[in-house]
Coordinates of C-alpha atoms in Angstrom, one line a residue:
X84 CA -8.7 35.2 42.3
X85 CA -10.3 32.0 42.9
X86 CA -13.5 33.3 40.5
X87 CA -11.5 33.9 38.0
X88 CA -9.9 30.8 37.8
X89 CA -13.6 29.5 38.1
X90 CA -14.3 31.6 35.2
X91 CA -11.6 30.4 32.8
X92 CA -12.4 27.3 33.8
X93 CA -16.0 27.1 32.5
X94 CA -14.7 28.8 29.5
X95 CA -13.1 26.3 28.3
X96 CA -15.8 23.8 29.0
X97 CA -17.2 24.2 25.3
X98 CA -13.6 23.8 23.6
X99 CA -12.8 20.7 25.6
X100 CA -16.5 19.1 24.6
X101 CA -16.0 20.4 21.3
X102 CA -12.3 18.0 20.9
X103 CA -13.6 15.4 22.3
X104 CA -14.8 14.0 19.1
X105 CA -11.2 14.4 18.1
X106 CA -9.1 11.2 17.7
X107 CA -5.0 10.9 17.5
X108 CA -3.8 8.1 15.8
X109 CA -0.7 6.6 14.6
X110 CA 2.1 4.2 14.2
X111 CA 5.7 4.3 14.5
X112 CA 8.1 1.5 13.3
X113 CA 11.4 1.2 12.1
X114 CA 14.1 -2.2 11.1
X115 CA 17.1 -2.7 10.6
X116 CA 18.0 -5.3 7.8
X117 CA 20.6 -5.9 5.7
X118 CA 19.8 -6.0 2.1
X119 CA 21.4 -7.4 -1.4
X120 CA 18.8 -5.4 -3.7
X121 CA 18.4 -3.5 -6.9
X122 CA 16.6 -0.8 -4.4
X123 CA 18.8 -0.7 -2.0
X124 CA 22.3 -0.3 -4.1
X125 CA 20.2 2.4 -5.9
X126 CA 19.7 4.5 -3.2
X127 CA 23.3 3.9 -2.1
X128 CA 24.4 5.2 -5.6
X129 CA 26.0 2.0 -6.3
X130 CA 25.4 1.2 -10.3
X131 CA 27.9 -2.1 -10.0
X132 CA 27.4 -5.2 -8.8
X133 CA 25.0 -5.9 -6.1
X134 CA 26.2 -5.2 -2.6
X135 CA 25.1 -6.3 0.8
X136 CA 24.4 -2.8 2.5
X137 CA 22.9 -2.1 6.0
X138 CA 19.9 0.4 6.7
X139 CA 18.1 1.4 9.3
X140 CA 14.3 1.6 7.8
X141 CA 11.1 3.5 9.0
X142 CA 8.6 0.2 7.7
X143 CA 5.3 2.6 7.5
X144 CA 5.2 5.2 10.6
X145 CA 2.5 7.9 10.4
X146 CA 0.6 10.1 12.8
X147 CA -3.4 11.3 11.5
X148 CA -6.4 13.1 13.4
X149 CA -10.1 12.7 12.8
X150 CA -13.0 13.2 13.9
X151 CA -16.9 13.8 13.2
X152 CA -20.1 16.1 13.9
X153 CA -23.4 14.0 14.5
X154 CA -25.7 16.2 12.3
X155 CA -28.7 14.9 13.0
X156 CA -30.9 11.7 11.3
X157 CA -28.5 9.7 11.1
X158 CA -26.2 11.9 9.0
X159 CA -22.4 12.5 10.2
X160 CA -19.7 14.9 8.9
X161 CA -16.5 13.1 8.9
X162 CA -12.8 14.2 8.5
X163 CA -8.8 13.1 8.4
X164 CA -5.7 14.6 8.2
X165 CA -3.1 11.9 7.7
X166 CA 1.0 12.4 7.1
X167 CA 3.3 9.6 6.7
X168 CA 6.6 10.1 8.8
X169 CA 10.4 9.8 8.3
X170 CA 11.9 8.5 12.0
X171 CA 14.8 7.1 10.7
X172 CA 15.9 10.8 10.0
X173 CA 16.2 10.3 6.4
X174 CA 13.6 12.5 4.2
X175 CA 11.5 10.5 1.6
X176 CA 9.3 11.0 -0.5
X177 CA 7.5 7.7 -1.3
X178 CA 4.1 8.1 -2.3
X179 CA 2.9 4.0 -1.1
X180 CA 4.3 5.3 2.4
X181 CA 2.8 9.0 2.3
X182 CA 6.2 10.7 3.0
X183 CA 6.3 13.8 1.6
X184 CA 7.4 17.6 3.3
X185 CA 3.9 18.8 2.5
X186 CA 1.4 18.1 5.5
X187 CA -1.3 15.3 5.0
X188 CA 0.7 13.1 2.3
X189 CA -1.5 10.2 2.9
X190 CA -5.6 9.9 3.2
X191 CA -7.2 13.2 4.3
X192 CA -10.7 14.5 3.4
X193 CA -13.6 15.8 4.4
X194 CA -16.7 14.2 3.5
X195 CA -20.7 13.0 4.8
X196 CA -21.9 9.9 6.3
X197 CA -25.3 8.2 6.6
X198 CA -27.9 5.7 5.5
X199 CA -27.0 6.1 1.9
X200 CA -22.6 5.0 2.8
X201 CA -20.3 7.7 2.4
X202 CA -18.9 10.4 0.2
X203 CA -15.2 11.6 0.9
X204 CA -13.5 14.6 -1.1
X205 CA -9.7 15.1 -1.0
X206 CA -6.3 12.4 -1.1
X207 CA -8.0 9.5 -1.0
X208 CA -6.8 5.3 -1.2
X209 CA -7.8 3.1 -4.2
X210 CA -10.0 0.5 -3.2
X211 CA -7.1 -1.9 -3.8
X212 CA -5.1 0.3 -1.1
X213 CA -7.6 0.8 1.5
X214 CA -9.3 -2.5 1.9
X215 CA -7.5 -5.2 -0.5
X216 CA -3.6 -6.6 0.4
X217 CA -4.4 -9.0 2.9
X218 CA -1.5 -11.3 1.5
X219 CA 1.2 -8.7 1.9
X220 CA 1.1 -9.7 5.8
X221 CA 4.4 -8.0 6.3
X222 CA 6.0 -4.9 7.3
X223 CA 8.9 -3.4 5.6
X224 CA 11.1 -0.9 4.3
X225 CA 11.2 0.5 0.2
X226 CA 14.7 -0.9 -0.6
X227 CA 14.2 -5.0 0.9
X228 CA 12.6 -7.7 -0.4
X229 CA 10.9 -9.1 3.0
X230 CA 7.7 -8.1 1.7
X231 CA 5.6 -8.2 -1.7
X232 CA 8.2 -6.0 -3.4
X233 CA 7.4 -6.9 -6.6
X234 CA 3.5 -7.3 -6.6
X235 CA 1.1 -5.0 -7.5
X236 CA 0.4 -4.7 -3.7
X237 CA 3.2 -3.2 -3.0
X238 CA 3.7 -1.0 -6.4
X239 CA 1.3 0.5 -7.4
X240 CA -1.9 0.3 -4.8
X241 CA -2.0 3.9 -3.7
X242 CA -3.8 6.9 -3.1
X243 CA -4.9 9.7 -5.5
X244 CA -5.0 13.1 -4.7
X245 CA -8.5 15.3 -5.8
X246 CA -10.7 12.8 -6.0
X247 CA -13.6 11.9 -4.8
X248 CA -14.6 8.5 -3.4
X249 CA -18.2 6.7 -2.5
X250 CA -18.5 4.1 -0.2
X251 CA -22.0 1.9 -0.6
X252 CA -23.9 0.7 2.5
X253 CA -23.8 -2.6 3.6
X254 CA -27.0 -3.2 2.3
X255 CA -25.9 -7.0 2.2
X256 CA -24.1 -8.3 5.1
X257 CA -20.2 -8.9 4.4
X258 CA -21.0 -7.0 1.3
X259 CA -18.6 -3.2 0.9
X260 CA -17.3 -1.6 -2.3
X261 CA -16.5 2.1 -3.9
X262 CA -16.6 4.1 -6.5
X263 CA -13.4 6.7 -6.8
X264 CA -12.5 9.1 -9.7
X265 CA -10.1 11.3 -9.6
X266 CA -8.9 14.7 -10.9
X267 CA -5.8 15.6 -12.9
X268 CA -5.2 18.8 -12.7
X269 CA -2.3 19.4 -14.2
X270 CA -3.7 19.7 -17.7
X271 CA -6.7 21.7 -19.1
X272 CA -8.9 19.0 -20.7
X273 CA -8.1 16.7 -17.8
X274 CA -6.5 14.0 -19.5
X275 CA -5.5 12.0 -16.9
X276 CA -7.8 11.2 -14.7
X277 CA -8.3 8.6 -12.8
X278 CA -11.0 5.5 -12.0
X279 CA -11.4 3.1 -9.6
X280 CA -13.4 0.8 -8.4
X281 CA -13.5 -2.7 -5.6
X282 CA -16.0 -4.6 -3.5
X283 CA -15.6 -7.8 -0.7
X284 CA -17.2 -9.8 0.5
X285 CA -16.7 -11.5 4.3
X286 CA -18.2 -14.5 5.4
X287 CA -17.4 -16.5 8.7
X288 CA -13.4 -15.6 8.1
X289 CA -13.9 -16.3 4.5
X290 CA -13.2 -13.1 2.1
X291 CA -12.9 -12.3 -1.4
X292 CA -11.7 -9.0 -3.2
X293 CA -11.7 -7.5 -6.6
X294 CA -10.5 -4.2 -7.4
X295 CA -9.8 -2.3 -10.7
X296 CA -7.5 1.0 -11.6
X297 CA -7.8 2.7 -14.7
X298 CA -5.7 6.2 -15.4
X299 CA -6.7 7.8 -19.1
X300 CA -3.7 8.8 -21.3
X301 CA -0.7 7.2 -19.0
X302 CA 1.0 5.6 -21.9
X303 CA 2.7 8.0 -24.4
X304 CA 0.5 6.8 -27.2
X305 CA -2.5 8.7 -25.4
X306 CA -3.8 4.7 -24.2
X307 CA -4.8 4.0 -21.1
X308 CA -3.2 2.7 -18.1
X309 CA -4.5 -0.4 -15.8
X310 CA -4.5 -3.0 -13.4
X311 CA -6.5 -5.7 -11.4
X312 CA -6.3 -7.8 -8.7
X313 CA -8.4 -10.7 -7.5
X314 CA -7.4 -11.6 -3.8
X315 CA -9.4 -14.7 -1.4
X316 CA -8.9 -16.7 1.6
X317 CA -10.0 -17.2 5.6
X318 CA -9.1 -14.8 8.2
X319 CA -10.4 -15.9 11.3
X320 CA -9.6 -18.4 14.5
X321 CA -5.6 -17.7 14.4
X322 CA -5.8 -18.9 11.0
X323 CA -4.5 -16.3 7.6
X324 CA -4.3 -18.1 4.4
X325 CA -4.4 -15.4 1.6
X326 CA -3.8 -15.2 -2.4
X327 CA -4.2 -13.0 -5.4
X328 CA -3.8 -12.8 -9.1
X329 CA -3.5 -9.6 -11.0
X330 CA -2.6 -8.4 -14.5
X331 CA -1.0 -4.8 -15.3
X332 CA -1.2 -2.7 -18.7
X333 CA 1.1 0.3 -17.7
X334 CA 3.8 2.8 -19.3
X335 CA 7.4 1.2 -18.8
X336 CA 8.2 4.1 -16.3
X337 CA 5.5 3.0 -13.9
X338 CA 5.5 -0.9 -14.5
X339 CA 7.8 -2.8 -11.8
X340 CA 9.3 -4.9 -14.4
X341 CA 10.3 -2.7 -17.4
X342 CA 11.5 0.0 -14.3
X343 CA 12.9 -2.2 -11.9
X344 CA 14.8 -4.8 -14.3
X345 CA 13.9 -5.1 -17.7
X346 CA 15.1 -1.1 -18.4
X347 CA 12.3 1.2 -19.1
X348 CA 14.9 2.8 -21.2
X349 CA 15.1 -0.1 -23.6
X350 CA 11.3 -0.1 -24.1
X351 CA 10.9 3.5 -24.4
X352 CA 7.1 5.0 -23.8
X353 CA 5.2 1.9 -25.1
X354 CA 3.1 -0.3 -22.6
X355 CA 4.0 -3.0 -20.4
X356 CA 1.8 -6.1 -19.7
X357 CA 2.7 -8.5 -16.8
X358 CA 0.9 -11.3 -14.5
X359 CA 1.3 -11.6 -10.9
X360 CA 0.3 -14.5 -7.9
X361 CA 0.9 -15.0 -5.3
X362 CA 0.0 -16.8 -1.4
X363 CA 0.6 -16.2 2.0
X364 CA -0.4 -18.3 4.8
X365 CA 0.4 -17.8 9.2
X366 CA -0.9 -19.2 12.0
X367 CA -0.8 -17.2 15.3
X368 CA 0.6 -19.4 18.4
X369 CA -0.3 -17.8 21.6
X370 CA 2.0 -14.2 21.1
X371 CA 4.0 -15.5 17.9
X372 CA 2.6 -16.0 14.6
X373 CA 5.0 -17.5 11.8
X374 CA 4.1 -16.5 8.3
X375 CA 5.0 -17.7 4.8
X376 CA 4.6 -15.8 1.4
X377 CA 5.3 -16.8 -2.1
X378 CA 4.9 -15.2 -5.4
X379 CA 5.5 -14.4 -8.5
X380 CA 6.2 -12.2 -11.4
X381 CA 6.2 -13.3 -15.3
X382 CA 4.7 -13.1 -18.3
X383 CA 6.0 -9.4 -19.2
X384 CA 5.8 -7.8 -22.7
X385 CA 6.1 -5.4 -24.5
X386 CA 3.5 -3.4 -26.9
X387 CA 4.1 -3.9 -30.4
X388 CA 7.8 -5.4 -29.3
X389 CA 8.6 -8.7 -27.6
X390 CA 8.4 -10.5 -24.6
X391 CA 10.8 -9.6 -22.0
X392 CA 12.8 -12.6 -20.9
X393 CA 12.5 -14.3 -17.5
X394 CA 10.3 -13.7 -14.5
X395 CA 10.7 -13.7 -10.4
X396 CA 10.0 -15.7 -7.7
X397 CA 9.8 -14.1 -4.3
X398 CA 10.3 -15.8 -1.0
X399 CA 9.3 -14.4 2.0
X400 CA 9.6 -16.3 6.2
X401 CA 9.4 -14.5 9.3
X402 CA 7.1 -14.1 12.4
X403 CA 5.6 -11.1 14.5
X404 CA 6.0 -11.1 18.4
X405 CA 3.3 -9.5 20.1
X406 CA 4.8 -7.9 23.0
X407 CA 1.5 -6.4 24.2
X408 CA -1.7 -5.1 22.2
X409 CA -0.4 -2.7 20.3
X410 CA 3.2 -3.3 20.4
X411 CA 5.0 -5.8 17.7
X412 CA 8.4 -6.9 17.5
X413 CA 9.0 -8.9 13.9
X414 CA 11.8 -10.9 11.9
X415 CA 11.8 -11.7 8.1
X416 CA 14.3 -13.0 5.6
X417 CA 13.0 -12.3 2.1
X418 CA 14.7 -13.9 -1.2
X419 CA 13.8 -13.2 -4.8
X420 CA 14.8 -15.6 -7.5
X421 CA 15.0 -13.9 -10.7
X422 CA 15.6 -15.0 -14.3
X423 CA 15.0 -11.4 -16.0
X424 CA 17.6 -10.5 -18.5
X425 CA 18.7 -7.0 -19.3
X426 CA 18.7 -6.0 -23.5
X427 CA 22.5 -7.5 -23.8
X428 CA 20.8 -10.8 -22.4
X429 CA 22.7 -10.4 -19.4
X430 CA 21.0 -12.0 -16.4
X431 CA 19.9 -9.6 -13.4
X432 CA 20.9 -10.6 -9.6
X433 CA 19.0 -12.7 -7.3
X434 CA 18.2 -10.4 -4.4
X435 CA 17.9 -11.0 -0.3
X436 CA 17.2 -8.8 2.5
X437 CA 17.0 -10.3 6.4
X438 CA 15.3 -8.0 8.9
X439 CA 14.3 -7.4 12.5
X440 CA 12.2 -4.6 13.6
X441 CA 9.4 -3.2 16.3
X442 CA 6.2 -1.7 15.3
X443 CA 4.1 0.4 18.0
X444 CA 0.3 1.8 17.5
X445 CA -1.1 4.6 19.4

């Protein structure tokens, strides 16, 4: 008996070595807040006037696997399965979060590694999404305002699925970009695909970041779709002082103004144009770091029409706790000032949300 127990037991040497190169990952998060916003009276099917309303939120949790094969001089495989998750018990299906019922809603590829950077094929981040954001410093839910609701941070970085993505080398210290393009293939000729592109550059705490997003044929005139963001600041020695500017070119049913408040349905299928800034500054104080975020919205118009009236200022102040290394309780109360008026010239709400939350990495 005993040598057959021996027996299994050298059997599954091999499988044991072979997942050892395996790595589980995640986070799991949730709030609860109580919010006066567009987003969250929408989900609560409320069409009247804006209503406090409380929610418990999952902020961002996923779970993801990965792992590589050393193939020899210097070349790697490399891999990810990623899935966003719903702990709250509510189903979503937020593409920004990665919730979806189909396994591996958020980054996951296969791809190669080495000396010349890396090549990844499958649902893959912008740029923007993967390495850019640093002044959206918060965690949140979809429905509040505690976070950069409204910029394109929040909007409309994301991740595209069948495309493919190259990383360069670091052939300059501090120095990363990529090249992505991705596939539609939900039309024969293709017609829209996708392109982006980003680089930073780090330097003793000091960064700065450029990314670009085009998609062909987005707008119903057969134009293309696009944005860009510029973000800079210091990260380093307890210190986080980040800001951006960015400029969108998008079909009202994707742009957050025209959807959110000016009424896609009052600008039909032509593009919308709007500027965005925005700063956020924290200071980390032994386990507690206070942070502050401003921005802004404005600018808005309409192709071939008008401008759309008003603009929005966001105010976001909170702190995180750290209660160990990977363990985070948080607080944030977010206000957004806004001036937009709807096509009877009626002004929209000012919106606030107030939240307090935990966030744990594994």
């Amino acid at each position: 008996m005993n040598k057959k127990l021996i027996a299994l037991a050298l059997a599954a040497l091999p499988v044991a070595h072979a997942m050892a190169d395996v790595t589980i990952y995640g986070t799991i998060e949730a709030d609860v807040e109580s919010s006066k916003t567009y987003g969250a009276n929408s989900a609560a099917n409320n069409t009247g006037k804006l209503k406090s309303i409380t929610r418990v939120d999952d902020t961002g949790s996923l779970i993801g696997f990965k792992g590589n094969e050393d193939l020899g001089n210097g070349l790697k495989a490399i891999w990810q399965v990623e899935q966003g998750l719903n702990i709250d018990g509510t189903t979503g299906s937020s593409s920004g979060n990665g919730y979806s019922n189909t396994f591996a809603s958020r980054d996951s590829f296969v791809g190669l590694q080495g000396a010349f950077g890396k090549v990844r094929l499958g649902k893959l981040s912008s740029f923007l999404n993967s390495d850019a954001g640093a002044p959206d410093a918060w965690i949140y839910g979809n429905q509040g305002v505690n976070g950069q609701s409204y910029s394109s941070i929040n909007q409309l970085d994301n991740r595209y699925a069948n495309s493919v993505r190259y990383d360069i080398p670091e052939f300059v210290a501090g120095l990363s970009g990529a090249v992505q393009y991705g596939v539609d293939e939900t039309n024969v000729n293709n017609k829209k695909n996708e392109w982006s592109v980003g680089a930073t550059y780090t330097n003793s705490g000091y960064f700065g970041t450029f990314g670009y997003v085009r998609t062909a044929n987005a707008i119903a005139t057969d134009k293309a779709s696009n944005y860009w963001r510029l973000e800079g600041g210091y990260n380093a020695n307890n210190i986080l002082a980040a800001a951006y500017y960015g400029h969108s070119k998008l079909g009202a049913s994707s742009d957050v103004v025209a959807n959110n408040f000016a009424g896609a349905t009052t600008v039909g299928s032509a593009a919308v144009t709007h500027k965005e800034a925005g700063l956020t500054l924290g200071y980390t104080i032994g386990a507690i770091t206070p942070k502050f975020s401003y921005g802004r919205v404005w600018g808005a118009s309409v192709e071939g029409g008008s401008d759309i009236k008003g603009h929005l200022n966001q105010y976001v102040l909170g702190a995180d706790y750290a209660l160990s290394k990977r363990t985070t309780a948080y607080a944030s109360y977010g206000y957004v000032q806004n001036t937009y008026r709807d096509s009877s010239d009626n002004k929209y709400s000012n919106e606030h949300t107030v939240a307090v939350g935990v966030q744990h990495k594994f």
